Amino acid sequence: MAKKPEKQPTPLEYAILGLAAGGPQTGYEICRLFEETPIGVYSSSPGSIYPAIRRLRAAGLIADAPHPDNPQGSKKVLRITGEGVATLRAWLGAPVSREDVERRMEELMLRFAFMSGNVSRAVIARFLTRLKTEIDAHVGRLASYAEAASLHMPPSGALALEAGIDSFRDRARWAARALDAINNAGEAEAPAKRKGAA
Amino acid sequence: MAKKPEKQPTPLEYAILGLAAGGPQTGYEICRLFEETPIGVYSSSPGSIYPAIRRLRAAGLIADAPHPDNPQGSKKVLRITGEGVATLRAWLGAPVSREDVERRMEELMLRFAFMSGNVSRAVIARFLTRLKTEIDAHVGRLASYAEAASLHMPPSGALALEAGIDSFRDRARWAARALDAINNAGEAEAPAKRKGAA
DNA sequence: CCGTGCATGTAATTCGTTACATGATTCC
DNA sequence: GGAATCATGTAACGAATTACATGCACGG
């Protein structure tokens, strides 16, 4: 358990790690998920997935499950390791930075997607709160840029910028709604500290 | 003007081409634009931009403007070539595919941003119409997937999927609004075929 | 016994990222 | 004349894309 340069996994590797955290998977199952479900906005295809699996295995974040009864070769079942869980949780719990919002929103949403079951409700709530704060700040910057520059832009340029601002605003509203949903779901499960409405 | 393998430029190269189509630029000006304006969601930094400029120059899509009075070495002014304009227009006018919407929405918005001044209003309108159609279809697919799978997903996974669907819906609404804006602006400029409301 | 789907990979290419290198202006 | 900014690049590296390679299992 030593001798790892401690390099941060790529988003694709985190995605695979997150899938493995939901239960043992084979490489082929992971390929299928990337092909057939909306998670696959993040690339797909065996050519990127199998090398990513190999890197995760080399880093000790996943391991081959003891071959159930397969002779070998075909059907290797992957299981996340303790260190893998720790790495995944560190990623999920990392602060939401301005750069994340400006240039890595997709990765933020991928992070969020894997949170339930892997981090506490408090961590999820903190993520959403911080996400909304950072998005609001970014929308402010974009709006003032648009105000200053829209007139000197070609119409389609201004409209494209508007689309970007809109989508950040929309995401901020979603974050607020998601926070409510998480809190309500949590209250229903937990011993119920307080009840407002049904 | 021969001997080019006719390979399709990358999004970054198209972005540079689009900027050059707006008027001569220096590499440094392009770097600054990527650093300081919201166009820079598409990477930035000299390390990717200068190599891209070199590739565009090698492909004959941009050329060095005859050095105005600079001795040499510093401050090379880039100008788009006729072939560059043709390549840019081909990109801007290309059909909107399902794959574009599913996995290259950012590139579609980049395309749209450069349309004014480079392609006709008809091409812009066709783009927006087709974009909305493809987005609506994709929303339909995502919604039926969500209906079938949301219950078996962890809550944050379902919420993340919802965020994705929302943002596509939002973008479809934007496309409709943008189409109106383009049409209205066009009518104001053109000899006015018909007038409905002020 | 033959094709289709299951299942796991490798190889070549290419682009982007990060970091570094270099020199010319301009401002104080 | 020294520092900041202008301005243009190169080098090392990593990772994704595309295409290809391989073999097993199973139904018809």
Short mmCIF file of C-alpha atoms (C1' of nucleotides) in Angstrom, two decimals:
data_model
loop_
_atom_site.label_atom_id
_atom_site.label_comp_id
_atom_site.label_asym_id
_atom_site.label_seq_id
_atom_site.Cartn_x
_atom_site.Cartn_y
_atom_site.Cartn_z
CA MET A 1 0.00 0.00 0.00
CA ALA A 2 2.75 2.44 -0.73
CA LYS A 3 4.66 3.70 -3.71
CA LYS A 4 1.87 5.75 -5.26
CA PRO A 5 2.71 9.19 -6.60
CA GLU A 6 -0.66 10.34 -5.24
CA LYS A 7 -1.83 11.88 -8.45
CA GLN A 8 -5.40 13.06 -8.69
CA PRO A 9 -7.69 10.88 -10.81
CA THR A 10 -9.32 12.28 -13.92
CA PRO A 11 -13.08 12.89 -14.05
CA LEU A 12 -13.51 9.67 -15.98
CA GLU A 13 -11.64 7.77 -13.30
CA TYR A 14 -13.78 9.35 -10.61
CA ALA A 15 -16.88 8.37 -12.54
CA ILE A 16 -15.73 4.75 -12.67
CA LEU A 17 -14.84 4.91 -9.01
CA GLY A 18 -18.29 6.25 -8.22
CA LEU A 19 -19.93 3.45 -10.18
CA ALA A 20 -17.81 0.86 -8.40
CA ALA A 21 -18.80 2.39 -5.06
CA GLY A 22 -22.39 1.46 -5.88
CA GLY A 23 -21.41 -2.19 -6.03
CA PRO A 24 -19.03 -4.50 -7.87
CA GLN A 25 -18.93 -3.98 -11.61
CA THR A 26 -17.29 -5.52 -14.59
CA GLY A 27 -15.54 -3.39 -17.17
CA TYR A 28 -18.13 -4.30 -19.71
CA GLU A 29 -20.98 -3.19 -17.48
CA ILE A 30 -19.25 0.13 -17.05
CA CYS A 31 -18.85 0.45 -20.80
CA ARG A 32 -22.54 -0.23 -21.26
CA LEU A 33 -23.49 2.38 -18.69
CA PHE A 34 -21.41 4.98 -20.48
CA GLU A 35 -22.93 4.03 -23.80
CA GLU A 36 -26.54 3.81 -22.76
CA THR A 37 -27.17 6.16 -19.89
CA PRO A 38 -26.88 9.95 -19.69
CA ILE A 39 -23.70 9.60 -17.63
CA GLY A 40 -22.00 9.06 -20.93
CA VAL A 41 -21.72 12.74 -21.72
CA TYR A 42 -18.33 11.98 -20.33
CA SER A 43 -16.91 10.13 -23.28
CA SER A 44 -17.28 6.40 -23.32
CA SER A 45 -15.88 3.58 -25.43
CA PRO A 46 -13.62 0.80 -24.22
CA GLY A 47 -10.56 2.61 -25.49
CA SER A 48 -10.72 5.14 -22.69
CA ILE A 49 -12.49 3.12 -20.02
CA TYR A 50 -10.22 0.09 -19.82
CA PRO A 51 -7.06 2.15 -19.53
CA ALA A 52 -8.76 4.19 -16.81
CA ILE A 53 -9.64 0.98 -14.98
CA ARG A 54 -6.04 -0.12 -15.24
CA ARG A 55 -4.83 3.17 -13.77
CA LEU A 56 -7.28 2.87 -10.90
CA ARG A 57 -6.13 -0.67 -10.24
CA ALA A 58 -2.50 0.42 -10.35
CA ALA A 59 -3.29 3.20 -7.87
CA GLY A 60 -4.94 0.69 -5.55
CA LEU A 61 -8.35 2.37 -5.69
CA ILE A 62 -10.11 -0.65 -7.12
CA ALA A 63 -9.20 -4.33 -7.05
CA ASP A 64 -10.22 -7.48 -8.86
CA ALA A 65 -12.76 -9.38 -6.85
CA PRO A 66 -11.63 -12.97 -6.21
CA HIS A 67 -12.80 -14.72 -9.36
CA PRO A 68 -16.18 -16.16 -8.42
CA ASP A 69 -15.94 -19.22 -10.61
CA ASN A 70 -14.64 -17.89 -13.86
CA PRO A 71 -11.54 -19.65 -15.02
CA GLN A 72 -9.87 -16.36 -15.92
CA GLY A 73 -9.56 -13.98 -18.76
CA SER A 74 -13.19 -13.20 -19.27
CA LYS A 75 -15.33 -11.29 -16.84
CA LYS A 76 -13.23 -9.58 -14.25
CA VAL A 77 -15.29 -8.18 -11.41
CA LEU A 78 -14.04 -4.92 -9.96
CA ARG A 79 -14.52 -3.87 -6.39
CA ILE A 80 -13.67 -0.54 -4.82
CA THR A 81 -11.01 -0.63 -2.10
CA GLY A 82 -10.94 1.22 1.19
CA GLU A 83 -8.51 3.66 -0.27
CA GLY A 84 -10.78 4.04 -3.25
CA VAL A 85 -13.67 4.97 -1.01
CA ALA A 86 -11.47 7.48 0.79
CA THR A 87 -10.36 9.05 -2.48
CA LEU A 88 -13.91 9.21 -3.74
CA ARG A 89 -15.11 10.85 -0.54
CA ALA A 90 -12.31 13.38 -0.64
CA TRP A 91 -13.37 14.33 -4.15
CA LEU A 92 -17.04 14.51 -3.27
CA GLY A 93 -16.34 16.61 -0.21
CA ALA A 94 -13.86 19.02 -1.76
CA PRO A 95 -14.76 22.69 -1.70
CA VAL A 96 -16.47 24.22 -4.70
CA SER A 97 -14.09 26.72 -6.22
CA ARG A 98 -14.67 29.56 -8.59
CA GLU A 99 -12.68 27.73 -11.25
CA ASP A 100 -14.89 24.69 -10.82
CA VAL A 101 -17.96 26.77 -11.59
CA GLU A 102 -16.37 28.67 -14.44
CA ARG A 103 -14.83 25.79 -16.29
CA ARG A 104 -15.73 22.47 -14.75
CA MET A 105 -19.46 22.57 -14.11
CA GLU A 106 -19.96 19.13 -15.65
CA GLU A 107 -17.51 17.64 -13.22
CA LEU A 108 -19.33 19.33 -10.35
CA MET A 109 -22.58 17.73 -11.45
CA LEU A 110 -20.86 14.38 -11.77
CA ARG A 111 -19.61 14.80 -8.21
CA PHE A 112 -23.07 15.61 -7.00
CA ALA A 113 -24.58 12.62 -8.75
CA PHE A 114 -22.43 10.25 -6.70
CA MET A 115 -22.94 11.88 -3.33
CA SER A 116 -25.94 10.01 -1.97
CA GLY A 117 -24.73 7.01 -0.07
CA ASN A 118 -21.13 8.14 -0.05
CA VAL A 119 -21.14 11.35 1.96
CA SER A 120 -23.33 12.73 4.70
CA ARG A 121 -26.31 14.93 4.13
CA ALA A 122 -24.36 17.78 5.70
CA VAL A 123 -21.66 17.47 3.04
CA ILE A 124 -24.28 17.43 0.29
CA ALA A 125 -25.97 20.49 1.75
CA ARG A 126 -22.69 22.32 2.04
CA PHE A 127 -21.88 21.49 -1.58
CA LEU A 128 -25.19 22.84 -2.83
CA THR A 129 -24.98 25.96 -0.71
CA ARG A 130 -21.49 26.73 -1.81
CA LEU A 131 -22.35 25.90 -5.41
CA LYS A 132 -25.19 28.39 -5.39
CA THR A 133 -22.98 31.07 -3.88
CA GLU A 134 -20.27 30.59 -6.47
CA ILE A 135 -22.75 30.49 -9.34
CA ASP A 136 -24.42 33.68 -8.15
CA ALA A 137 -21.04 35.38 -8.03
CA HIS A 138 -20.19 34.15 -11.49
CA VAL A 139 -23.54 35.30 -12.86
CA GLY A 140 -22.81 38.73 -11.43
CA ARG A 141 -19.48 38.87 -13.24
CA LEU A 142 -20.96 37.63 -16.49
CA ALA A 143 -23.84 40.07 -16.28
CA SER A 144 -21.60 43.07 -15.78
CA TYR A 145 -19.38 41.90 -18.61
CA ALA A 146 -22.44 41.52 -20.81
CA GLU A 147 -23.70 44.97 -19.89
CA ALA A 148 -20.39 46.51 -20.86
CA ALA A 149 -19.67 44.47 -23.96
CA SER A 150 -22.97 43.34 -25.46
CA LEU A 151 -23.37 46.47 -27.54
CA HIS A 152 -20.01 45.97 -29.22
CA MET A 153 -20.73 42.34 -29.99
CA PRO A 154 -22.36 40.82 -33.03
CA PRO A 155 -25.96 39.89 -32.21
CA SER A 156 -25.33 36.17 -32.14
CA GLY A 157 -22.38 36.68 -29.82
CA ALA A 158 -24.53 38.62 -27.40
CA LEU A 159 -27.25 36.00 -27.59
CA ALA A 160 -24.78 33.19 -26.95
CA LEU A 161 -23.49 35.01 -23.89
CA GLU A 162 -27.07 35.43 -22.73
CA ALA A 163 -27.61 31.70 -23.10
CA GLY A 164 -24.61 31.06 -20.90
CA ILE A 165 -25.80 33.44 -18.22
CA ASP A 166 -29.28 31.94 -18.34
CA SER A 167 -27.98 28.48 -17.87
CA PHE A 168 -25.95 29.48 -14.83
CA ARG A 169 -28.99 31.21 -13.36
CA ASP A 170 -31.01 28.11 -14.01
CA ARG A 171 -28.42 25.98 -12.29
CA ALA A 172 -28.46 28.26 -9.25
CA ARG A 173 -32.22 27.83 -8.99
CA TRP A 174 -31.79 24.09 -9.33
CA ALA A 175 -29.26 24.13 -6.49
CA ALA A 176 -31.76 25.83 -4.23
CA ARG A 177 -34.46 23.31 -5.14
CA ALA A 178 -32.09 20.40 -4.69
CA LEU A 179 -31.12 21.68 -1.27
CA ASP A 180 -34.77 21.69 -0.26
CA ALA A 181 -35.25 18.20 -1.62
CA ILE A 182 -32.24 16.87 0.25
CA ASN A 183 -33.30 18.52 3.48
CA ASN A 184 -36.87 17.28 3.23
CA ALA A 185 -35.80 13.75 2.39
CA GLY A 186 -33.41 13.86 5.31
CA GLU A 187 -36.09 15.01 7.72
CA ALA A 188 -38.39 12.25 6.62
CA GLU A 189 -35.75 9.63 7.33
CA ALA A 190 -34.22 11.15 10.44
CA PRO A 191 -36.05 11.14 13.80
CA ALA A 192 -37.72 14.38 12.70
CA LYS A 193 -36.57 17.37 14.60
CA ARG A 194 -39.36 19.56 13.42
CA LYS A 195 -42.22 19.35 11.03
CA GLY A 196 -43.53 22.19 8.92
CA ALA A 197 -45.79 20.95 6.18
CA ALA A 198 -46.64 17.57 4.77
CA MET B 1 -2.58 26.00 -52.10
CA ALA B 2 -2.54 22.28 -52.27
CA LYS B 3 -1.15 19.42 -50.25
CA LYS B 4 -3.46 19.71 -47.27
CA PRO B 5 -4.85 16.53 -45.78
CA GLU B 6 -8.14 18.42 -45.31
CA LYS B 7 -8.51 17.57 -41.69
CA GLN B 8 -11.22 19.22 -39.68
CA PRO B 9 -10.05 21.90 -37.25
CA THR B 10 -10.58 21.48 -33.53
CA PRO B 11 -13.06 23.68 -31.65
CA LEU B 12 -10.20 25.81 -30.40
CA GLU B 13 -8.99 26.32 -33.95
CA TYR B 14 -12.48 27.27 -35.07
CA ALA B 15 -12.68 29.77 -32.22
CA ILE B 16 -9.45 31.39 -33.33
CA LEU B 17 -10.67 31.36 -36.91
CA GLY B 18 -13.88 33.04 -35.82
CA LEU B 19 -11.98 35.73 -33.94
CA ALA B 20 -9.75 36.32 -36.95
CA ALA B 21 -12.84 36.63 -39.14
CA GLY B 22 -13.83 39.64 -37.07
CA GLY B 23 -10.66 41.43 -38.09
CA PRO B 24 -6.91 40.95 -37.97
CA GLN B 25 -5.58 39.80 -34.62
CA THR B 26 -2.25 39.10 -33.03
CA GLY B 27 -1.64 35.93 -31.11
CA TYR B 28 -1.34 37.87 -27.92
CA GLU B 29 -4.69 39.58 -28.42
CA ILE B 30 -6.25 36.16 -28.88
CA CYS B 31 -4.60 34.94 -25.70
CA ARG B 32 -5.99 37.91 -23.81
CA LEU B 33 -9.48 37.31 -25.13
CA PHE B 34 -9.36 33.72 -23.94
CA GLU B 35 -8.08 34.79 -20.55
CA GLU B 36 -10.41 37.67 -19.92
CA THR B 37 -13.68 37.06 -21.71
CA PRO B 38 -16.26 34.33 -21.26
CA ILE B 39 -15.14 32.74 -24.51
CA GLY B 40 -12.35 31.26 -22.45
CA VAL B 41 -14.44 28.39 -21.17
CA TYR B 42 -12.62 26.80 -24.04
CA SER B 43 -9.23 26.51 -22.45
CA SER B 44 -6.80 29.30 -22.99
CA SER B 45 -3.12 29.86 -22.30
CA PRO B 46 -0.42 30.36 -24.91
CA GLY B 47 0.57 26.73 -24.75
CA SER B 48 -2.51 25.66 -26.65
CA ILE B 49 -3.25 28.80 -28.63
CA TYR B 50 0.06 29.29 -30.41
CA PRO B 51 0.24 25.70 -31.60
CA ALA B 52 -3.32 26.05 -32.86
CA ILE B 53 -2.37 29.22 -34.72
CA ARG B 54 0.53 27.38 -36.28
CA ARG B 55 -1.74 24.58 -37.43
CA LEU B 56 -4.17 27.06 -38.94
CA ARG B 57 -1.32 28.78 -40.73
CA ALA B 58 -0.01 25.47 -42.02
CA ALA B 59 -3.48 24.61 -43.29
CA GLY B 60 -3.68 27.93 -45.11
CA LEU B 61 -6.69 29.16 -43.15
CA ILE B 62 -4.93 32.18 -41.73
CA ALA B 63 -1.86 34.06 -42.92
CA ASP B 64 0.56 36.59 -41.55
CA ALA B 65 -0.38 40.06 -42.61
CA PRO B 66 2.49 41.83 -44.37
CA HIS B 67 4.47 43.24 -41.45
CA PRO B 68 3.20 46.81 -41.11
CA ASP B 69 6.45 48.30 -39.85
CA ASN B 70 7.62 45.79 -37.33
CA PRO B 71 11.12 44.61 -37.95
CA GLN B 72 10.13 41.00 -37.28
CA GLY B 73 9.83 38.54 -34.48
CA SER B 74 7.50 40.52 -32.28
CA LYS B 75 3.88 41.22 -33.08
CA LYS B 76 2.73 39.10 -35.93
CA VAL B 77 -0.64 40.15 -37.24
CA LEU B 78 -2.88 37.33 -38.39
CA ARG B 79 -5.46 37.64 -41.10
CA ILE B 80 -8.02 35.06 -42.18
CA THR B 81 -7.65 33.78 -45.73
CA GLY B 82 -10.35 33.11 -48.28
CA GLU B 83 -10.05 29.44 -47.59
CA GLY B 84 -10.29 30.20 -43.88
CA VAL B 85 -13.55 32.05 -44.41
CA ALA B 86 -14.88 29.15 -46.45
CA THR B 87 -13.90 26.65 -43.75
CA LEU B 88 -15.46 28.80 -41.06
CA ARG B 89 -18.69 29.14 -43.02
CA ALA B 90 -18.85 25.42 -43.65
CA TRP B 91 -18.58 24.84 -39.91
CA LEU B 92 -21.16 27.49 -39.06
CA GLY B 93 -23.58 26.16 -41.63
CA ALA B 94 -23.20 22.47 -40.86
CA PRO B 95 -26.33 20.62 -39.80
CA VAL B 96 -27.06 20.18 -36.11
CA SER B 97 -26.82 16.51 -35.32
CA ARG B 98 -28.12 14.52 -32.44
CA GLU B 99 -24.57 13.84 -31.33
CA ASP B 100 -23.82 17.57 -31.34
CA VAL B 101 -26.67 18.16 -28.91
CA GLU B 102 -25.89 15.18 -26.73
CA ARG B 103 -22.19 15.69 -26.34
CA ARG B 104 -21.02 18.90 -27.97
CA MET B 105 -23.44 21.58 -26.88
CA GLU B 106 -20.64 23.96 -25.99
CA GLU B 107 -19.28 23.73 -29.48
CA LEU B 108 -22.73 24.44 -30.88
CA MET B 109 -22.94 27.60 -28.81
CA LEU B 110 -19.49 28.61 -29.95
CA ARG B 111 -20.64 28.13 -33.52
CA PHE B 112 -23.67 30.25 -32.94
CA ALA B 113 -21.64 33.02 -31.33
CA PHE B 114 -19.67 33.52 -34.54
CA MET B 115 -22.58 33.42 -36.95
CA SER B 116 -23.54 37.07 -37.21
CA GLY B 117 -21.58 38.64 -40.00
CA ASN B 118 -20.38 35.33 -41.36
CA VAL B 119 -23.51 33.54 -42.50
CA SER B 120 -26.91 34.69 -43.66
CA ARG B 121 -29.87 35.17 -41.44
CA ALA B 122 -31.46 32.17 -43.09
CA VAL B 123 -28.59 29.96 -41.99
CA ILE B 124 -28.83 31.29 -38.45
CA ALA B 125 -32.56 30.68 -38.39
CA ARG B 126 -32.13 27.17 -39.70
CA PHE B 127 -29.52 26.47 -37.05
CA LEU B 128 -31.78 27.65 -34.24
CA THR B 129 -34.79 25.79 -35.57
CA ARG B 130 -32.89 22.58 -35.97
CA LEU B 131 -31.21 23.05 -32.59
CA LYS B 132 -34.56 23.37 -30.88
CA THR B 133 -35.88 20.29 -32.65
CA GLU B 134 -32.89 18.19 -31.64
CA ILE B 135 -32.96 19.46 -28.08
CA ASP B 136 -36.66 18.67 -27.76
CA ALA B 137 -36.03 15.16 -29.00
CA HIS B 138 -33.18 14.72 -26.57
CA VAL B 139 -35.28 16.04 -23.68
CA GLY B 140 -37.89 13.48 -24.58
CA ARG B 141 -35.35 10.67 -24.42
CA LEU B 142 -33.90 11.92 -21.16
CA ALA B 143 -37.32 12.35 -19.60
CA SER B 144 -38.41 8.82 -20.42
CA TYR B 145 -35.12 7.48 -19.15
CA ALA B 146 -35.60 9.48 -15.96
CA GLU B 147 -39.13 8.20 -15.54
CA ALA B 148 -37.95 4.63 -15.82
CA ALA B 149 -34.75 4.90 -13.83
CA SER B 150 -35.14 7.69 -11.29
CA LEU B 151 -36.67 5.42 -8.69
CA HIS B 152 -33.71 3.05 -8.78
CA MET B 153 -31.23 5.87 -8.49
CA PRO B 154 -29.74 7.46 -5.43
CA PRO B 155 -31.46 10.79 -4.75
CA SER B 156 -28.51 12.91 -5.81
CA GLY B 157 -28.22 10.96 -9.03
CA ALA B 158 -31.86 11.61 -9.85
CA LEU B 159 -31.45 15.28 -9.00
CA ALA B 160 -28.36 15.59 -11.19
CA LEU B 161 -30.25 14.05 -14.07
CA GLU B 162 -33.05 16.50 -13.46
CA ALA B 163 -30.56 19.35 -13.63
CA GLY B 164 -29.37 18.12 -16.98
CA ILE B 165 -32.90 17.85 -18.35
CA ASP B 166 -33.74 21.31 -17.02
CA SER B 167 -30.77 22.84 -18.70
CA PHE B 168 -31.66 21.31 -22.05
CA ARG B 169 -35.22 22.59 -21.69
CA ASP B 170 -33.89 26.00 -20.85
CA ARG B 171 -31.66 25.95 -23.89
CA ALA B 172 -34.62 25.03 -26.10
CA ARG B 173 -36.54 28.01 -24.78
CA TRP B 174 -33.51 30.19 -25.42
CA ALA B 175 -33.34 28.94 -29.00
CA ALA B 176 -36.95 29.99 -29.55
CA ARG B 177 -36.29 33.42 -28.08
CA ALA B 178 -33.09 33.81 -30.08
CA LEU B 179 -34.95 32.93 -33.25
CA ASP B 180 -37.45 35.69 -32.54
CA ALA B 181 -34.66 38.14 -31.83
CA ILE B 182 -32.87 37.28 -35.05
CA ASN B 183 -36.03 37.53 -37.10
CA ASN B 184 -37.05 40.84 -35.56
CA ALA B 185 -33.61 42.34 -36.01
CA GLY B 186 -33.64 41.15 -39.60
CA GLU B 187 -37.00 42.71 -40.31
CA ALA B 188 -35.88 46.02 -38.88
CA GLU B 189 -32.91 46.09 -41.23
CA ALA B 190 -34.52 44.58 -44.27
CA PRO B 191 -37.08 46.48 -46.36
CA ALA B 192 -39.77 45.11 -44.06
CA LYS B 193 -42.04 42.59 -45.72
CA ARG B 194 -44.66 42.72 -43.05
CA LYS B 195 -45.18 44.31 -39.73
CA GLY B 196 -47.09 42.78 -36.86
CA ALA B 197 -46.48 44.56 -33.59
CA ALA B 198 -44.05 47.18 -32.44
"C1'" DC C 1 -20.40 -24.21 -37.63
"C1'" DC C 2 -21.30 -19.48 -37.97
"C1'" DG C 3 -22.66 -14.95 -36.77
"C1'" DT C 4 -24.09 -11.94 -33.00
"C1'" DG C 5 -23.32 -10.16 -28.63
"C1'" DC C 6 -20.32 -10.57 -24.51
"C1'" DA C 7 -15.90 -9.14 -22.70
"C1'" DT C 8 -11.26 -7.32 -22.48
"C1'" DG C 9 -7.92 -5.11 -24.18
"C1'" DT C 10 -3.74 -2.62 -27.36
"C1'" DA C 11 -1.79 0.90 -30.78
"C1'" DA C 12 -1.39 5.24 -33.13
"C1'" DT C 13 -2.41 9.71 -33.18
"C1'" DT C 14 -3.34 14.15 -31.49
"C1'" DC C 15 -4.72 17.66 -28.66
"C1'" DG C 16 -4.62 20.25 -24.34
"C1'" DT C 17 -2.22 21.31 -19.91
"C1'" DT C 18 1.57 22.90 -17.35
"C1'" DA C 19 5.71 24.76 -17.07
"C1'" DC C 20 9.41 26.86 -18.91
"C1'" DA C 21 12.28 29.97 -22.23
"C1'" DT C 22 13.19 34.20 -24.62
"C1'" DG C 23 13.25 38.78 -26.10
"C1'" DA C 24 11.15 43.45 -26.96
"C1'" DT C 25 8.76 47.64 -24.94
"C1'" DT C 26 7.46 50.90 -21.79
"C1'" DC C 27 7.12 53.15 -17.51
"C1'" DC C 28 9.12 55.07 -13.51
"C1'" DG D 1 18.36 50.47 -15.59
"C1'" DG D 2 15.12 47.38 -13.47
"C1'" DA D 3 10.37 45.69 -13.33
"C1'" DA D 4 6.14 44.87 -15.29
"C1'" DT D 5 3.83 43.91 -19.30
"C1'" DC D 6 3.85 42.80 -24.12
"C1'" DA D 7 4.59 39.02 -27.27
"C1'" DT D 8 5.83 34.55 -29.10
"C1'" DG D 9 6.94 30.41 -28.62
"C1'" DT D 10 8.95 25.14 -27.08
"C1'" DA D 11 9.08 20.70 -24.26
"C1'" DA D 12 7.29 17.10 -21.49
"C1'" DC D 13 3.47 14.76 -20.35
"C1'" DG D 14 -1.12 12.80 -19.95
"C1'" DA D 15 -5.27 11.44 -21.54
"C1'" DA D 16 -9.07 10.88 -24.95
"C1'" DT D 17 -10.42 9.33 -29.57
"C1'" DT D 18 -10.47 6.05 -33.14
"C1'" DA D 19 -9.57 1.93 -34.87
"C1'" DC D 20 -8.17 -2.45 -34.44
"C1'" DA D 21 -7.30 -7.28 -32.15
"C1'" DT D 22 -8.73 -11.25 -29.65
"C1'" DG D 23 -11.38 -14.87 -27.70
"C1'" DC D 24 -15.50 -16.97 -25.55
"C1'" DA D 25 -20.47 -18.32 -25.46
"C1'" DC D 26 -24.59 -19.40 -27.37
"C1'" DG D 27 -28.57 -19.67 -30.33
"C1'" DG D 28 -30.15 -21.16 -34.89
#
